[in-house]
C-alpha positions as a Python dict, from the first residue, in 0.01 Angstrom:
ca = {
    (1, 'M'): (0, 0, 0),
    (2, 'Y'): (-115, -358, -58),
    (3, 'G'): (-107, -628, -324),
    (4, 'I'): (-147, -997, -403),
    (5, 'I'): (2, -1212, -680),
    (6, 'A'): (-79, -1570, -773),
    (7, 'T'): (-4, -1851, -1016),
    (8, 'W'): (-235, -1935, -1305),
    (9, 'R'): (-569, -1808, -1433),
    (10, 'M'): (-759, -2026, -1186),
    (11, 'A'): (-663, -1784, -908),
    (12, 'L'): (-823, -1476, -1066),
    (13, 'E'): (-1154, -1486, -880),
    (14, 'G'): (-981, -1552, -550),
    (15, 'V'): (-732, -1273, -609),
    (16, 'T'): (-1018, -1037, -698),
    (17, 'R'): (-1190, -1123, -371),
    (18, 'A'): (-867, -1079, -175),
    (19, 'D'): (-808, -743, -345),
    (20, 'Q'): (-1139, -614, -211),
    (21, 'M'): (-1056, -746, 136),
    (22, 'L'): (-720, -570, 128),
    (23, 'K'): (-888, -246, 19),
    (24, 'D'): (-1095, -279, 336),
    (25, 'H'): (-771, -317, 539),
    (26, 'A'): (-794, -691, 592),
    (27, 'D'): (-493, -882, 723),
    (28, 'A'): (-278, -1044, 454),
    (29, 'G'): (-327, -1386, 614),
    (30, 'D'): (-705, -1360, 599),
    (31, 'A'): (-695, -1236, 239),
    (32, 'I'): (-464, -1508, 108),
    (33, 'E'): (-655, -1784, 287),
    (34, 'A'): (-983, -1663, 138),
    (35, 'A'): (-831, -1640, -208),
    (36, 'I'): (-689, -1993, -202),
    (37, 'R'): (-1007, -2137, -50),
    (38, 'D'): (-1194, -2001, -354),
    (39, 'V'): (-965, -2206, -578),
    (40, 'E'): (-990, -2514, -357),
    (41, 'D'): (-1370, -2502, -358),
    (42, 'F'): (-1417, -2474, -736),
    (43, 'E'): (-1457, -2829, -866),
    (44, 'Y'): (-1355, -2756, -1225),
    (45, 'Y'): (-996, -2670, -1134),
    (46, 'K'): (-852, -3017, -1162),
    (47, 'S'): (-523, -2965, -978),
    (48, 'V'): (-635, -2805, -651),
    (49, 'G'): (-881, -2901, -378),
    (50, 'Y'): (-1227, -3032, -462),
    (51, 'G'): (-1214, -3186, -806),
    (52, 'G'): (-838, -3229, -793),
    (53, 'L'): (-707, -3520, -996),
    (54, 'P'): (-644, -3841, -798),
    (55, 'N'): (-339, -4059, -743),
    (56, 'E'): (-292, -4402, -903),
    (57, 'E'): (-531, -4555, -647),
    (58, 'M'): (-803, -4301, -737),
    (59, 'Q'): (-764, -4110, -411),
    (60, 'V'): (-731, -3733, -392),
    (61, 'E'): (-434, -3649, -171),
    (62, 'L'): (-383, -3280, -104),
    (63, 'D'): (-79, -3071, -6),
    (64, 'A'): (-87, -2716, 129),
    (65, 'A'): (129, -2468, 315),
    (66, 'Y'): (114, -2126, 480),
    (67, 'M'): (397, -1895, 591),
    (68, 'D'): (400, -1567, 784),
    (69, 'G'): (664, -1323, 658),
    (70, 'D'): (683, -1135, 989),
    (71, 'T'): (738, -1429, 1224),
    (72, 'F'): (850, -1696, 973),
    (73, 'D'): (589, -1928, 1127),
    (74, 'I'): (508, -2214, 892),
    (75, 'G'): (225, -2465, 873),
    (76, 'C'): (208, -2749, 620),
    (77, 'V'): (0, -3056, 540),
    (78, 'A'): (77, -3327, 288),
    (79, 'A'): (-109, -3628, 148),
    (80, 'I'): (-421, -3533, 343),
    (81, 'K'): (-750, -3684, 223),
    (82, 'D'): (-1116, -3593, 261),
    (83, 'F'): (-1084, -3241, 402),
    (84, 'A'): (-1220, -2944, 211),
    (85, 'N'): (-966, -2667, 263),
    (86, 'P'): (-612, -2781, 336),
    (87, 'V'): (-478, -2424, 324),
    (88, 'S'): (-685, -2340, 632),
    (89, 'I'): (-548, -2645, 812),
    (90, 'A'): (-196, -2537, 719),
    (91, 'R'): (-257, -2187, 851),
    (92, 'K'): (-389, -2328, 1177),
    (93, 'L'): (-76, -2543, 1210),
    (94, 'S'): (142, -2234, 1164),
    (95, 'K'): (11, -2107, 1497),
    (96, 'E'): (118, -2421, 1683),
    (97, 'P'): (447, -2405, 1879),
    (98, 'V'): (561, -2742, 1739),
    (99, 'N'): (432, -3015, 1504),
    (100, 'N'): (387, -2765, 1221),
    (101, 'F'): (412, -3014, 933),
    (102, 'L'): (171, -3307, 941),
    (103, 'V'): (132, -3580, 681),
    (104, 'G'): (-143, -3826, 588),
    (105, 'A'): (-333, -3981, 876),
    (106, 'G'): (-168, -3747, 1127),
    (107, 'A'): (-284, -3442, 937),
    (108, 'E'): (-634, -3587, 909),
    (109, 'K'): (-654, -3655, 1284),
    (110, 'Y'): (-545, -3300, 1357),
    (111, 'A'): (-795, -3152, 1110),
    (112, 'H'): (-1077, -3359, 1257),
    (113, 'K'): (-982, -3257, 1612),
    (114, 'M'): (-978, -2889, 1513),
    (115, 'G'): (-1322, -2915, 1354),
    (116, 'F'): (-1235, -2867, 989),
    (117, 'E'): (-1491, -2974, 729),
    (118, 'R'): (-1476, -3332, 607),
    (119, 'K'): (-1559, -3381, 241),
    (120, 'N'): (-1518, -3644, -28),
    (121, 'M'): (-1285, -3456, -263),
    (122, 'L'): (-1318, -3696, -557),
    (123, 'T'): (-1569, -3561, -810),
    (124, 'E'): (-1736, -3748, -1093),
    (125, 'R'): (-1540, -3541, -1340),
    (126, 'A'): (-1214, -3646, -1176),
    (127, 'R'): (-1325, -4012, -1193),
    (128, 'I'): (-1377, -3977, -1567),
    (129, 'H'): (-1028, -3827, -1608),
    (130, 'Y'): (-886, -4114, -1404),
    (131, 'H'): (-1047, -4389, -1612),
    (132, 'N'): (-955, -4215, -1937),
    (133, 'R'): (-595, -4200, -1823),
    (134, 'L'): (-593, -4570, -1735),
    (135, 'K'): (-682, -4644, -2097),
    (136, 'E'): (-416, -4404, -2223),
    (137, 'V'): (-131, -4553, -2021),
    (138, 'Q'): (-190, -4891, -2178),
    (139, 'E'): (-69, -4744, -2506),
    (140, 'L'): (117, -4422, -2417),
    (141, 'E'): (386, -4345, -2164),
    (142, 'L'): (240, -4135, -1883),
    (143, 'K'): (389, -3787, -1881),
    (144, 'P'): (394, -3624, -1535),
    (145, 'Y'): (320, -3280, -1675),
    (146, 'S'): (-16, -3401, -1803),
    (147, 'G'): (-246, -3261, -1539),
    (148, 'H'): (-96, -3075, -1248),
    (149, 'D'): (-64, -2716, -1132),
    (150, 'T'): (-19, -2551, -795),
    (151, 'V'): (-199, -2241, -678),
    (152, 'G'): (62, -2032, -501),
    (153, 'M'): (16, -1678, -373),
    (154, 'V'): (210, -1402, -202),
    (155, 'C'): (16, -1123, -29),
    (156, 'L'): (103, -784, 121),
    (157, 'D'): (-137, -581, 336),
    (158, 'D'): (-127, -211, 421),
    (159, 'N'): (50, -287, 749),
    (160, 'H'): (349, -417, 547),
    (161, 'H'): (268, -771, 656),
    (162, 'M'): (347, -1037, 394),
    (163, 'V'): (240, -1401, 376),
    (164, 'A'): (269, -1685, 126),
    (165, 'A'): (53, -1994, 76),
    (166, 'T'): (15, -2288, -160),
    (167, 'S'): (-237, -2563, -232),
    (168, 'T'): (-240, -2854, -477),
    (169, 'S'): (-358, -3207, -542),
    (170, 'G'): (-18, -3276, -692),
    (171, 'L'): (82, -3496, -979),
    (172, 'F'): (-201, -3676, -1158),
    (173, 'M'): (-173, -4054, -1114),
    (174, 'K'): (108, -4012, -860),
    (175, 'R'): (194, -4293, -624),
    (176, 'A'): (5, -4290, -296),
    (177, 'G'): (188, -4076, -43),
    (178, 'R'): (392, -3884, -301),
    (179, 'V'): (466, -3525, -192),
    (180, 'G'): (605, -3255, -418),
    (181, 'D'): (756, -2916, -348),
    (182, 'S'): (436, -2726, -270),
    (183, 'P'): (430, -2782, 109),
    (184, 'I'): (810, -2765, 146),
    (185, 'S'): (937, -2435, 290),
    (186, 'G'): (1205, -2274, 78),
    (187, 'S'): (1127, -2497, -217),
    (188, 'G'): (758, -2446, -296),
    (189, 'F'): (726, -2112, -115),
    (190, 'Y'): (905, -1856, 100),
    (191, 'V'): (831, -1507, 227),
    (192, 'D'): (1007, -1238, 428),
    (193, 'S'): (810, -921, 498),
    (194, 'E'): (1130, -716, 484),
    (195, 'V'): (1223, -845, 139),
    (196, 'G'): (949, -1019, -62),
    (197, 'G'): (801, -1359, -136),
    (198, 'A'): (802, -1635, -395),
    (199, 'S'): (598, -1942, -484),
    (200, 'A'): (687, -2217, -729),
    (201, 'T'): (480, -2422, -971),
    (202, 'G'): (599, -2708, -1187),
    (203, 'L'): (724, -3063, -1140),
    (204, 'G'): (806, -3099, -772),
    (205, 'E'): (1082, -3352, -831),
    (206, 'D'): (1267, -3083, -1028),
    (207, 'L'): (1190, -2793, -796),
    (208, 'M'): (1303, -2982, -486),
    (209, 'K'): (1655, -3015, -627),
    (210, 'G'): (1717, -2667, -488),
    (211, 'C'): (1557, -2428, -241),
    (212, 'I'): (1434, -2223, -535),
    (213, 'S'): (1177, -2001, -360),
    (214, 'Y'): (1417, -1916, -78),
    (215, 'E'): (1692, -1844, -330),
    (216, 'I'): (1466, -1605, -519),
    (217, 'V'): (1389, -1409, -202),
    (218, 'R'): (1754, -1412, -98),
    (219, 'L'): (1862, -1278, -436),
    (220, 'M'): (1594, -1010, -415),
    (221, 'K'): (1751, -895, -90),
    (222, 'E'): (2104, -906, -229),
    (223, 'G'): (1994, -729, -545),
    (224, 'L'): (1870, -430, -347),
    (225, 'G'): (2195, -413, -151),
    (226, 'G'): (2395, -445, -471),
    (227, 'M'): (2203, -164, -635),
    (228, 'L'): (2263, 66, -338),
    (229, 'L'): (2631, -27, -315),
    (230, 'G'): (2682, 26, -688),
    (231, 'A'): (2513, 365, -677),
    (232, 'L'): (2725, 479, -383),
    (233, 'I'): (3052, 362, -538),
    (234, 'S'): (2964, 529, -869),
    (235, 'A'): (2874, 854, -692),
    (236, 'I'): (3200, 857, -494),
    (237, 'M'): (3407, 797, -805),
    (238, 'L'): (3219, 1069, -993),
    (239, 'A'): (3264, 1317, -707),
    (240, 'V'): (3641, 1252, -695),
    (241, 'F'): (3666, 1279, -1073),
    (242, 'M'): (3476, 1609, -1084),
    (243, 'A'): (3673, 1767, -802),
    (244, 'N'): (4011, 1659, -944),
    (245, 'S'): (3938, 1739, -1307),
    (246, 'G'): (3786, 2075, -1216),
    (247, 'G'): (4094, 2161, -1014),
    (248, 'A'): (4321, 2053, -1298),
    (249, 'W'): (4143, 2278, -1548),
    (250, 'D'): (4153, 2574, -1310),
    (251, 'N'): (4521, 2524, -1228),
    (252, 'A'): (4608, 2488, -1597),
    (253, 'K'): (4455, 2829, -1671),
    (254, 'K'): (4643, 2991, -1381),
    (255, 'F'): (4968, 2827, -1491),
    (256, 'I'): (4931, 2968, -1843),
    (257, 'E'): (4841, 3310, -1702),
    (258, 'S'): (5173, 3304, -1513),
    (259, 'G'): (5349, 3330, -1850),
    (260, 'Q'): (5379, 2968, -1953),
    (261, 'F'): (5282, 2843, -2302),
    (262, 'G'): (5237, 3194, -2443),
    (263, 'G'): (5072, 3352, -2142),
    (264, 'K'): (4752, 3558, -2142),
    (265, 'G'): (4592, 3627, -2476),
    (266, 'S'): (4749, 3329, -2650),
    (267, 'D'): (4550, 3058, -2820),
    (268, 'T'): (4656, 2824, -2541),
    (269, 'H'): (4515, 3066, -2284),
    (270, 'K'): (4189, 3093, -2477),
    (271, 'A'): (4157, 2714, -2475),
    (272, 'A'): (4232, 2704, -2103),
    (273, 'V'): (3964, 2965, -2032),
    (274, 'T'): (3715, 2754, -2225),
    (275, 'G'): (3817, 2450, -2026),
    (276, 'D'): (3783, 2640, -1700),
    (277, 'T'): (3419, 2718, -1776),
    (278, 'V'): (3370, 2348, -1702),
    (279, 'G'): (3643, 2323, -1441),
    (280, 'D'): (3506, 2588, -1206),
    (281, 'P'): (3158, 2432, -1174),
    (282, 'F'): (3314, 2088, -1135),
    (283, 'K'): (3552, 2208, -864),
    (284, 'D'): (3340, 2460, -677),
    (285, 'T'): (2979, 2341, -705),
    (286, 'A'): (2903, 2008, -874),
    (287, 'G'): (3188, 1816, -711),
    (288, 'P'): (3121, 1925, -351),
    (289, 'A'): (2748, 1888, -414),
    (290, 'M'): (2810, 1520, -494),
    (291, 'D'): (2941, 1473, -140),
    (292, 'I'): (2612, 1598, 0),
    (293, 'L'): (2418, 1392, -254),
    (294, 'I'): (2603, 1076, -148),
    (295, 'K'): (2507, 1134, 215),
    (296, 'L'): (2148, 1217, 121),
    (297, 'M'): (2117, 915, -106),
    (298, 'S'): (2247, 688, 170),
    (299, 'V'): (1993, 816, 421),
    (300, 'I'): (1700, 809, 179),
    (301, 'S'): (1793, 463, 50),
    (302, 'L'): (1805, 323, 401),
    (303, 'M'): (1462, 472, 470),
    (304, 'L'): (1296, 371, 143),
    (305, 'A'): (1456, 31, 85),
    (306, 'P'): (1215, -165, 311),
    (307, 'V'): (916, 16, 161),
    (308, 'L'): (1022, -54, -198),
    (309, 'V'): (1089, -418, -120),
    (310, 'Q'): (746, -458, 37),
    (311, 'M'): (590, -294, -269),
    (312, 'E'): (755, -548, -503),
    (313, 'P'): (457, -787, -516),
    (314, 'L'): (224, -500, -599),
    (315, 'L'): (458, -363, -865),
    (316, 'S'): (489, -708, -1017),
    (317, 'F'): (110, -740, -1019),
    (318, 'L'): (61, -400, -1182),
    (319, 'F'): (334, -419, -1444),
    (320, 'K'): (351, -791, -1529),
}
């Protein structure tokens, strides 16, 4: 079982490519990196990678992150300039023992040392957007939501390995050095192979007010436990109710048959016999069977819970 989910229409081609890789049993890390690189390389997506909209100094500063849901290894870059695929740099950093989050000149030195492709990320189209915006801000208040999106993805391969990754050029006309939520673990992304993953998109200054991606994954985990606990408690209560009520019906019939309330043949006895047609199954079969069902449900739930959690991204992708 495998799957990949992503933010925004711009990710479709990359997700399609990753889907084929996953069908061929590719690792989730390789698939998600390839998918995001496709978005980064397409110059007409103006909020990610090549062609991303520049900051107020007409420089394209990029943020990206990568996280492994098995090991919780994280790699992040922020405010990096003139490198083609920041998500690949972030993934490389996730394999380092320390220094996993590099910013600006430090990230660029590391990328150069590791042999990543240098590239002028400012396109002519982005220049035009920049100059048009300069004219607009002379008359209109600049709204931060005018021109930014993050590509974020969560991927599951058929080895139950999950990863998450993000990439963005951030807020259009941002101040130089500004960093949003996208490369921040727990805020812009989070993944746990035993539970699920999440990625955020929106105004980073809002999203960083809480560890929103981590909270989503945590609540996913608690939700599964809550569902199991609720089912077990309900089953126990039902089993006790069925055993007790079945016994009460059966004892009521026997009590009447002993000569009470008119004894055998009376209308009361006839009503008790009718009630005992429910009481006997409750007491002798359905009630005790619930005890076995509770044990069986507990065992099966413990076995299937990790599988169902790992299938969540695929189910979300199929039924969104």
